[in-house]
Tab-separated table of C-alpha atoms and ligand atoms in Angstrom:
chain	number	residue	atom	x	y	z
P	82	MET	CA	5.559	18.962	-21.278
P	83	THR	CA	4.412	15.343	-22.185
P	84	GLN	CA	0.667	14.873	-21.768
P	85	TYR	CA	0.394	11.350	-20.527
P	86	ASN	CA	-2.196	9.223	-22.049
P	87	PHE	CA	-3.590	6.702	-19.535
P	88	ASP	CA	-6.327	5.413	-21.780
P	89	GLN	CA	-3.651	3.543	-23.924
P	90	GLU	CA	-4.390	-0.161	-23.857
P	91	ILE	CA	-1.090	-1.879	-23.181
P	92	ASP	CA	-1.067	-5.638	-23.544
P	93	ARG	CA	0.545	-6.978	-20.380
P	94	THR	CA	0.171	-10.760	-21.305
P	95	ASN	CA	3.202	-12.797	-21.674
P	96	THR	CA	5.449	-10.602	-19.725
P	97	ASN	CA	5.488	-12.717	-16.546
P	98	SER	CA	2.969	-10.364	-15.022
P	99	LEU	CA	1.664	-11.612	-11.661
P	100	LYS	CA	-1.617	-9.807	-12.481
P	101	TRP	CA	-2.151	-10.779	-16.157
P	102	ASP	CA	-0.371	-14.097	-16.778
P	103	ASN	CA	-1.916	-15.875	-13.783
P	104	PRO	CA	-1.982	-19.647	-14.777
P	105	LEU	CA	-5.597	-19.794	-13.507
P	106	TYR	CA	-6.616	-17.538	-16.339
P	107	ARG	CA	-5.332	-19.816	-19.077
P	108	GLY	CA	-7.852	-20.378	-21.791
P	109	LYS	CA	-10.298	-18.066	-20.203
P	110	ASP	CA	-11.290	-14.392	-20.915
P	111	ILE	CA	-10.654	-12.943	-17.366
P	112	LEU	CA	-10.106	-9.143	-16.662
P	113	PRO	CA	-7.637	-9.065	-13.762
P	114	MET	CA	-8.102	-6.435	-10.978
P	115	PRO	CA	-6.597	-8.193	-8.058
P	116	VAL	CA	-2.765	-7.315	-7.649
P	117	ALA	CA	-1.738	-3.905	-6.630
P	118	ASP	CA	-0.001	-2.671	-9.552
P	119	MET	CA	-1.075	-0.250	-12.432
P	120	ASP	CA	-1.761	-1.086	-16.064
P	121	PHE	CA	0.013	2.245	-17.148
P	122	GLN	CA	3.325	2.718	-18.762
P	123	VAL	CA	5.941	4.526	-16.234
P	124	ALA	CA	7.043	8.015	-16.938
P	125	ASP	CA	9.445	8.621	-19.786
P	126	ASP	CA	12.411	9.486	-17.471
P	127	LEU	CA	12.048	6.166	-15.859
P	128	ILE	CA	12.177	4.435	-19.335
P	129	ASP	CA	15.248	6.588	-20.282
P	130	THR	CA	16.836	5.546	-16.954
P	131	ILE	CA	16.435	1.782	-17.815
P	132	ASN	CA	17.625	2.394	-21.332
P	133	THR	CA	20.610	3.993	-20.080
P	134	ILE	CA	21.525	1.094	-17.778
P	135	ASN	CA	20.747	-1.437	-20.576
P	136	GLU	CA	22.842	0.288	-23.093
P	137	HIS	CA	25.839	0.399	-20.750
P	138	GLY	CA	25.295	-3.351	-20.050
P	139	VAL	CA	27.088	-3.883	-16.812
P	140	LEU	CA	25.114	-5.106	-13.979
P	141	GLY	CA	27.636	-5.811	-11.125
P	142	TYR	CA	26.982	-4.999	-7.476
P	143	SER	CA	25.778	-1.646	-6.583
P	144	LEU	CA	25.912	0.807	-3.678
P	145	VAL	CA	23.333	3.274	-2.535
P	146	PRO	CA	24.667	6.668	-3.694
P	147	ASN	CA	24.554	9.720	-1.422
P	148	SER	CA	22.536	11.476	-4.143
P	149	LEU	CA	19.610	9.048	-3.542
P	150	LYS	CA	19.921	9.341	0.197
P	151	ILE	CA	19.700	13.160	-0.247
P	152	ALA	CA	16.748	12.887	-2.581
P	153	TYR	CA	14.880	10.665	-0.268
P	154	GLN	CA	15.593	13.033	2.584
P	155	ALA	CA	14.332	15.962	0.482
P	156	LYS	CA	11.348	14.093	-0.444
P	157	ILE	CA	10.201	13.408	3.064
P	158	LYS	CA	10.838	16.973	4.018
P	159	ASP	CA	9.100	18.447	0.873
P	160	SER	CA	6.022	16.121	0.827
P	161	TYR	CA	5.450	15.488	4.295
P	162	ASP	CA	7.259	18.283	6.167
P	163	TRP	CA	9.365	15.774	8.397
P	164	ASP	CA	12.984	16.619	8.981
P	165	THR	CA	14.993	13.372	8.958
P	166	SER	CA	18.710	12.622	8.968
P	167	ILE	CA	20.226	10.529	6.066
P	168	ASP	CA	21.933	8.486	8.929
P	169	TRP	CA	18.362	7.113	9.883
P	170	GLN	CA	17.994	5.512	6.448
P	171	VAL	CA	18.212	1.870	5.913
P	172	TRP	CA	17.935	0.591	2.380
P	173	ILE	CA	15.838	-2.596	1.964
P	174	PRO	CA	14.594	-4.677	-0.808
P	175	GLY	CA	10.787	-3.918	-0.204
P	176	ILE	CA	8.624	-3.036	2.609
P	177	VAL	CA	7.015	-6.355	3.297
P	178	PRO	CA	10.472	-7.958	3.870
P	179	GLY	CA	11.318	-4.947	6.040
P	180	LEU	CA	8.173	-5.380	8.098
P	181	THR	CA	8.814	-9.212	8.439
P	182	LEU	CA	12.341	-8.782	9.567
P	183	ALA	CA	11.520	-6.068	12.016
P	184	CYS	CA	8.813	-8.316	13.526
P	185	ALA	CA	11.183	-11.230	13.702
P	186	THR	CA	13.861	-8.802	15.394
P	187	PHE	CA	11.831	-6.911	17.876
P	188	VAL	CA	9.081	-9.081	18.918
P	189	SER	CA	10.020	-11.898	21.508
P	190	SER	CA	8.702	-15.117	21.207
P	191	GLN	CA	6.466	-14.461	24.112
P	192	GLN	CA	5.065	-11.283	22.632
P	193	SER	CA	2.315	-10.907	19.924
P	194	ILE	CA	1.843	-8.565	16.901
P	195	LEU	CA	-1.029	-6.055	16.849
P	196	THR	CA	-2.775	-4.596	13.661
P	197	ALA	CA	-6.139	-3.264	12.514
P	198	ILE	CA	-8.373	-5.402	10.362
P	199	PRO	CA	-9.273	-5.437	7.595
P	200	VAL	CA	-5.611	-5.061	6.340
P	201	TYR	CA	-3.253	-5.715	3.570
P	202	HIS	CA	-2.764	-9.460	3.869
P	203	PRO	CA	0.963	-9.662	4.777
P	204	PHE	CA	0.192	-7.715	8.029
P	205	HIS	CA	-1.852	-10.527	9.363
P	206	LEU	CA	0.455	-13.221	7.787
P	207	ILE	CA	3.541	-12.002	9.079
P	208	PRO	CA	2.805	-13.076	12.611
P	209	GLU	CA	2.520	-16.772	11.236
P	210	TRP	CA	5.679	-16.301	9.226
P	211	VAL	CA	7.709	-15.303	12.165
P	212	ASN	CA	5.790	-17.630	14.421
P	213	ARG	CA	4.270	-14.989	16.852
P	214	PRO	CA	0.532	-14.691	17.783
P	215	LEU	CA	-1.563	-12.076	15.890
P	216	LEU	CA	-3.732	-9.751	17.820
P	217	THR	CA	-6.314	-7.549	15.864
P	218	PHE	CA	-8.829	-4.878	16.315
P	219	ASN	CA	-11.509	-3.732	14.065
P	220	MET	CA	-11.776	-0.751	11.759
P	221	VAL	CA	-15.415	0.771	11.706
P	222	GLU	CA	-17.200	3.265	9.653
P	223	ILE	CA	-17.609	6.760	11.100
P	224	ASP	CA	-18.714	9.666	9.126
P	225	GLY	CA	-18.100	7.832	5.885
P	226	ARG	CA	-14.659	6.818	6.640
P	227	TRP	CA	-12.921	3.676	7.824
P	228	VAL	CA	-11.451	4.333	11.218
P	229	TYR	CA	-10.041	2.589	14.140
P	230	ASP	CA	-12.025	1.227	16.981
P	231	PHE	CA	-9.858	2.850	19.618
P	232	LYS	CA	-11.687	1.027	22.446
P	233	GLU	CA	-10.764	-2.264	21.052
P	234	PHE	CA	-7.299	-1.004	19.936
P	235	GLU	CA	-6.695	-0.190	23.613
P	236	GLU	CA	-8.066	-3.415	24.906
P	237	GLN	CA	-5.770	-5.358	22.647
P	238	LEU	CA	-2.669	-3.114	23.562
P	239	LYS	CA	-3.198	-4.015	27.245
P	240	LYS	CA	-2.175	-7.685	26.239
P	241	LYS	CA	1.141	-6.181	25.650
P	242	PRO	CA	1.956	-6.691	21.872
P	243	GLY	CA	5.606	-6.405	20.750
P	244	VAL	CA	4.617	-4.157	17.848
P	245	PHE	CA	1.745	-2.351	16.178
P	246	LEU	CA	1.638	-2.524	12.489
P	247	PHE	CA	0.304	0.741	11.130
P	248	CYS	CA	-0.836	1.023	7.426
P	249	ASN	CA	-1.152	4.768	6.550
P	250	PRO	CA	-2.886	5.367	4.244
P	251	HIS	CA	-4.747	2.175	4.975
P	252	ASN	CA	-5.041	-0.606	2.558
P	253	PRO	CA	-7.874	-1.585	2.000
P	254	GLY	CA	-10.276	1.254	2.400
P	255	GLY	CA	-7.919	4.124	1.700
P	256	THR	CA	-8.007	5.927	4.984
P	257	VAL	CA	-5.619	8.926	5.398
P	258	PHE	CA	-5.110	9.171	9.083
P	259	THR	CA	-5.625	12.627	10.625
P	260	LYS	CA	-3.321	14.277	13.023
P	261	LYS	CA	-5.814	13.607	15.918
P	262	GLU	CA	-6.052	10.017	15.066
P	263	ILE	CA	-2.148	9.449	14.697
P	264	ASN	CA	-1.599	11.281	18.155
P	265	LYS	CA	-4.148	8.979	19.836
P	266	ILE	CA	-2.261	5.971	18.275
P	267	ILE	CA	0.936	7.331	19.566
P	268	SER	CA	-0.256	8.105	23.119
P	269	LEU	CA	-1.903	4.455	23.339
P	270	CYS	CA	1.270	2.775	22.107
P	271	ASN	CA	3.521	4.948	24.403
P	272	ARG	CA	1.190	3.988	27.494
P	273	TYR	CA	1.517	0.221	26.682
P	274	ASP	CA	5.129	0.234	25.553
P	275	CYS	CA	4.342	-0.951	22.130
P	276	MET	CA	6.815	-0.355	19.243
P	277	ILE	CA	5.384	1.205	15.793
P	278	LEU	CA	6.154	-0.091	12.524
P	279	SER	CA	4.619	2.265	9.894
P	280	ASP	CA	4.172	1.339	6.219
P	281	GLU	CA	3.541	4.504	4.360
P	282	ILE	CA	3.710	3.031	0.682
P	283	HIS	CA	0.639	4.639	-0.512
P	284	ALA	CA	1.443	8.217	0.828
P	285	ASP	CA	1.533	10.011	-2.468
P	286	LEU	CA	-1.671	8.401	-3.937
P	287	GLN	CA	-4.164	10.911	-2.619
P	288	ILE	CA	-7.632	10.566	-4.247
P	289	GLN	CA	-9.036	13.492	-1.979
P	290	LYS	CA	-6.979	16.560	-3.219
P	291	ASN	CA	-7.437	18.331	0.044
P	292	LEU	CA	-5.862	15.725	2.274
P	293	LYS	CA	-2.205	15.638	3.371
P	294	HIS	CA	-0.290	12.682	4.475
P	295	ILE	CA	1.177	12.793	8.024
P	296	CYS	CA	4.022	10.780	8.788
P	297	ILE	CA	3.667	9.211	12.307
P	298	GLY	CA	7.546	9.615	12.673
P	299	ASN	CA	6.948	13.281	12.578
P	300	LEU	CA	4.901	13.178	15.549
P	301	LEU	CA	7.045	10.886	17.570
P	302	PRO	CA	10.055	11.620	19.596
P	303	ASN	CA	13.222	10.340	17.982
P	304	ASP	CA	13.927	7.797	20.669
P	305	PHE	CA	10.619	6.295	20.486
P	306	PRO	CA	10.943	2.572	19.140
P	307	SER	CA	9.606	2.969	15.628
P	308	ILE	CA	10.316	2.344	12.053
P	309	SER	CA	8.681	4.163	9.161
P	310	PHE	CA	8.764	2.459	5.713
P	311	PHE	CA	8.870	4.478	2.470
P	312	ALA	CA	8.939	3.501	-1.287
P	313	THR	CA	8.608	5.050	-4.610
P	314	SER	CA	7.407	1.940	-6.223
P	315	LYS	CA	3.533	1.982	-5.508
P	316	THR	CA	3.381	5.719	-6.704
P	317	TYR	CA	5.569	5.347	-9.899
P	318	ASN	CA	4.458	1.884	-10.820
P	319	THR	CA	7.787	0.146	-10.428
P	320	ALA	CA	6.852	-2.521	-7.930
P	321	GLY	CA	8.658	-5.317	-9.876
P	322	MET	CA	11.967	-3.484	-9.416
P	323	GLY	CA	11.829	-3.408	-5.563
P	324	GLY	CA	13.635	-1.057	-3.449
P	325	ALA	CA	12.423	0.775	-0.214
P	326	VAL	CA	13.782	2.752	2.640
P	327	ALA	CA	13.301	2.218	6.578
P	328	ILE	CA	13.595	5.479	8.507
P	329	ILE	CA	14.951	4.535	11.884
P	330	PRO	CA	15.682	7.650	14.234
P	331	ASN	CA	16.404	5.406	17.309
P	332	VAL	CA	20.023	4.413	16.993
P	333	GLN	CA	19.936	1.180	18.940
P	334	ILE	CA	16.827	0.034	17.065
P	335	ARG	CA	18.493	1.016	13.877
P	336	GLU	CA	21.811	-0.846	14.779
P	337	LYS	CA	19.825	-3.986	15.715
P	338	PHE	CA	17.783	-3.991	12.625
P	339	ILE	CA	20.874	-3.431	10.374
P	340	LYS	CA	22.561	-6.325	12.148
P	341	HIS	CA	19.590	-8.673	11.416
P	342	THR	CA	19.527	-7.618	7.825
P	343	GLN	CA	23.054	-8.927	7.165
P	344	GLY	CA	23.129	-12.169	5.067
P	345	ILE	CA	19.468	-12.150	4.779
P	346	PHE	CA	18.592	-8.974	2.462
P	347	PRO	CA	20.172	-8.757	-0.875
P	348	MET	CA	21.796	-5.636	-2.061
P	349	LEU	CA	19.638	-3.414	-4.179
P	350	SER	CA	20.262	-3.819	-7.877
P	351	ARG	CA	21.492	-0.872	-10.241
P	352	HIS	CA	18.022	-0.735	-11.790
P	353	SER	CA	16.207	-0.348	-8.482
P	354	ILE	CA	18.704	2.173	-7.191
P	355	GLU	CA	18.542	4.418	-10.296
P	356	ILE	CA	14.758	4.176	-10.846
P	357	MET	CA	14.347	5.241	-7.236
P	358	GLU	CA	16.546	8.332	-7.646
P	359	THR	CA	14.796	9.228	-11.127
P	360	SER	CA	11.424	8.766	-9.542
P	361	LEU	CA	12.318	11.265	-6.723
P	362	THR	CA	14.196	13.790	-8.786
P	363	MET	CA	12.462	13.854	-12.429
P	364	LYS	CA	10.371	17.030	-13.122
P	365	ASN	CA	7.414	15.901	-15.146
P	366	ALA	CA	3.619	15.726	-14.826
P	367	TRP	CA	3.169	11.991	-14.802
P	368	LEU	CA	2.127	11.713	-11.191
P	369	ASP	CA	-0.298	14.748	-11.588
P	370	HIS	CA	-1.872	13.263	-14.671
P	371	LEU	CA	-2.051	9.798	-12.922
P	372	LEU	CA	-3.780	11.190	-10.019
P	373	GLU	CA	-6.295	13.127	-12.247
P	374	TYR	CA	-6.965	9.822	-14.175
P	375	LEU	CA	-7.249	7.870	-10.927
P	376	ARG	CA	-9.669	10.457	-9.356
P	377	ILE	CA	-12.078	10.167	-12.318
P	378	ASN	CA	-11.948	6.270	-12.227
P	379	HIS	CA	-12.732	6.663	-8.482
P	380	GLU	CA	-15.724	9.005	-9.089
P	381	LEU	CA	-17.126	6.842	-11.896
P	382	LEU	CA	-16.862	3.562	-9.634
P	383	LEU	CA	-18.122	5.177	-6.520
P	384	ALA	CA	-21.153	6.727	-8.216
P	385	PHE	CA	-21.852	3.412	-9.953
P	386	ILE	CA	-21.536	0.957	-6.889
P	387	ASN	CA	-23.603	3.277	-4.569
P	388	GLN	CA	-26.655	3.181	-6.894
P	389	ILE	CA	-26.726	-0.553	-6.633
P	390	GLU	CA	-28.909	-1.719	-3.893
P	391	HIS	CA	-26.912	-4.355	-2.576
P	392	LEU	CA	-23.470	-2.904	-2.806
P	393	LYS	CA	-21.801	-0.156	-0.823
P	394	MET	CA	-18.441	1.646	-1.272
P	395	LEU	CA	-16.921	4.639	0.893
P	396	PRO	CA	-15.049	7.155	-0.778
P	397	LEU	CA	-11.402	6.365	-0.824
P	398	GLU	CA	-9.186	9.012	0.669
P	399	ALA	CA	-5.978	7.641	-0.890
P	400	THR	CA	-4.941	4.366	-2.844
P	401	TYR	CA	-6.274	2.997	-5.924
P	402	LEU	CA	-7.794	-0.121	-4.225
P	403	ALA	CA	-11.492	0.204	-3.900
P	404	TRP	CA	-13.178	-1.660	-1.003
P	405	ILE	CA	-16.787	-2.684	-1.782
P	406	GLN	CA	-19.251	-4.241	0.670
P	407	TYR	CA	-21.959	-6.588	-0.472
P	408	ASP	CA	-24.999	-8.005	0.912
P	409	ALA	CA	-24.147	-11.738	0.936
P	410	GLU	CA	-27.830	-12.944	1.567
P	411	ILE	CA	-28.841	-11.462	-1.633
P	412	VAL	CA	-25.553	-11.680	-3.783
P	413	GLY	CA	-24.120	-14.966	-2.376
P	414	ASP	CA	-20.522	-15.503	-3.098
P	415	PHE	CA	-19.780	-12.348	-5.152
P	416	GLN	CA	-16.144	-12.825	-5.828
P	417	GLN	CA	-16.771	-16.328	-7.449
P	418	LYS	CA	-19.748	-15.162	-9.453
P	419	LEU	CA	-17.747	-12.208	-10.748
P	420	TYR	CA	-14.904	-14.543	-11.574
P	421	LYS	CA	-17.307	-16.762	-13.540
P	422	ASN	CA	-18.529	-13.719	-15.496
P	423	GLY	CA	-14.859	-12.847	-16.295
P	424	LEU	CA	-13.703	-10.296	-13.676
P	425	HIS	CA	-11.088	-11.272	-11.151
P	426	VAL	CA	-11.114	-9.097	-7.916
P	427	LEU	CA	-9.943	-10.144	-4.404
P	428	ARG	CA	-12.260	-11.567	-1.861
P	429	GLY	CA	-12.384	-9.510	1.292
P	430	ASP	CA	-11.559	-12.502	3.413
P	431	GLN	CA	-8.067	-12.105	2.170
P	432	PHE	CA	-7.860	-8.973	4.202
P	433	LEU	CA	-9.891	-10.364	7.154
P	434	GLY	CA	-12.910	-8.502	5.992
P	435	ASN	CA	-16.128	-10.525	5.441
P	436	ASN	CA	-18.569	-9.728	2.526
P	437	PHE	CA	-16.214	-7.416	0.788
P	438	ILE	CA	-14.365	-7.304	-2.470
P	439	ARG	CA	-11.262	-5.303	-3.320
P	440	ILE	CA	-10.855	-3.882	-6.860
P	441	ASN	CA	-7.824	-2.304	-8.281
P	442	ILE	CA	-8.947	0.748	-10.330
P	443	ALA	CA	-5.470	1.775	-11.530
P	444	CYS	CA	-6.602	0.442	-15.162
P	445	THR	CA	-7.758	2.191	-18.352
P	446	ARG	CA	-11.266	3.685	-18.438
P	447	LYS	CA	-12.112	1.089	-20.798
P	448	SER	CA	-11.100	-1.623	-18.384
P	449	LEU	CA	-13.006	-0.120	-15.587
P	450	GLU	CA	-16.188	0.164	-17.879
P	451	THR	CA	-15.910	-3.383	-18.696
P	452	ALA	CA	-15.447	-4.303	-14.851
P	453	MET	CA	-18.640	-2.223	-13.976
P	454	GLY	CA	-20.526	-3.979	-16.732
P	455	ILE	CA	-19.669	-7.439	-15.404
P	456	ILE	CA	-20.712	-6.212	-11.887
P	457	LYS	CA	-23.897	-5.026	-13.120
P	458	LYS	CA	-24.629	-8.243	-15.034
P	459	THR	CA	-23.563	-10.384	-11.865
P	460	ILE	CA	-25.951	-8.345	-9.493
P	461	ASP	CA	-28.875	-8.437	-12.114
P	462	ALA	CA	-28.636	-12.178	-12.082
P	463	ALA	CA	-28.451	-12.457	-8.321
P	464	HIS	CA	-32.111	-11.465	-7.652
K	1208	PLP	C1	0.339	-1.376	2.319
K	1208	PLP	C2	1.452	-2.059	1.416
K	1208	PLP	N1	2.476	-2.236	1.904
K	1208	PLP	C3	3.647	-2.814	1.191
K	1208	PLP	C4	3.213	-3.339	-0.238
K	1208	PLP	C5	4.326	-3.940	-0.954
K	1208	PLP	O1	5.483	-3.452	-0.717
K	1208	PLP	P1	6.949	-4.071	-1.271
K	1208	PLP	O2	6.612	-4.601	-2.617
K	1208	PLP	O3	7.735	-3.038	-1.081
K	1208	PLP	O4	7.253	-5.206	-0.391
K	1208	PLP	C6	1.879	-3.155	-0.670
K	1208	PLP	C7	1.703	-3.614	-2.078
K	1208	PLP	O5	0.443	-3.704	-2.453
K	1208	PLP	C8	0.980	-2.314	0.095
K	1208	PLP	O6	-0.171	-2.261	-0.272
């Protein structure tokens, strides 16, 4: 079986990479760690799939084959123990467009959209995009995890938002929600008649080995107004290919959603369809090796950050996106200072979290070590 080498340095410049070809970097030596994709080559089977399509060379319109539908159904059952029907599947170009369209479709112009903060930026931007008010509540640190402030959550639900946007595992912060927490979310949304849109794109990126992803859909009655979104793209590093699936058990919700996709969502490309199917059916150790590599990167960064006086990081339960808090009185504008020293990370404000940075650790160990060196140099210079 192939032993994947995630230490291999791959030059991603001049590939139209959002992460590496940022025009801001022109003429500068910047290590980029903002955008959530990985610096690793995909599994061999995915390269074979792409090569087969390219050799055939015909790229007309495609349909989603039954084999892909069955493969996703099996994935959801095998990995998350949720029995779903293939009739519940709606294939979409990506999760963010799916969430946006669902908000535009199911939230009336008088209603608001609720989400926890800090959060992946489209969650707090979608309300602006679809012209609905945003309601937020805070995540708080309890026992070394980022969890919901359920009191605030309920206070906001009393204002009757149309939907609650759930991110599980949570980006940023990496929380894998427990069954107890998910049941509490369900009971509160049920009490205040709030639809649930659940984004589970990071479900397979478990940093803590003992934790199991729980689908909210598995704990909801089938007629509950909800949509659960899944994709293989984050796990297998194929984000540029697009493709995702919305699981919608409630038939009225499903039909209304499908109606609103028409003329708006493009058909999936042949590449996207076949990449998804290969991701779901290939039998190789790429993901196991990836997770081992990410876990070591995570351990190194966690230990490094928490021995620096003015920085703090909670262990990630899932995702490869580290969420690091800093003391702004001592460190100042940390993100800018890091950038000046050659490291680009995202400013916490982008996720509505003050005095944080978010770092993508799905990079080679060498890049991670370079990043840690720049962090150390920046902190040492700050006091
Ligand atoms: C929580 C979350 N949802 C969705 C996405 C993007 O999904 P898509 O590319 O399918 O729109 C990301 C990308 O980082 C993400 O972190």
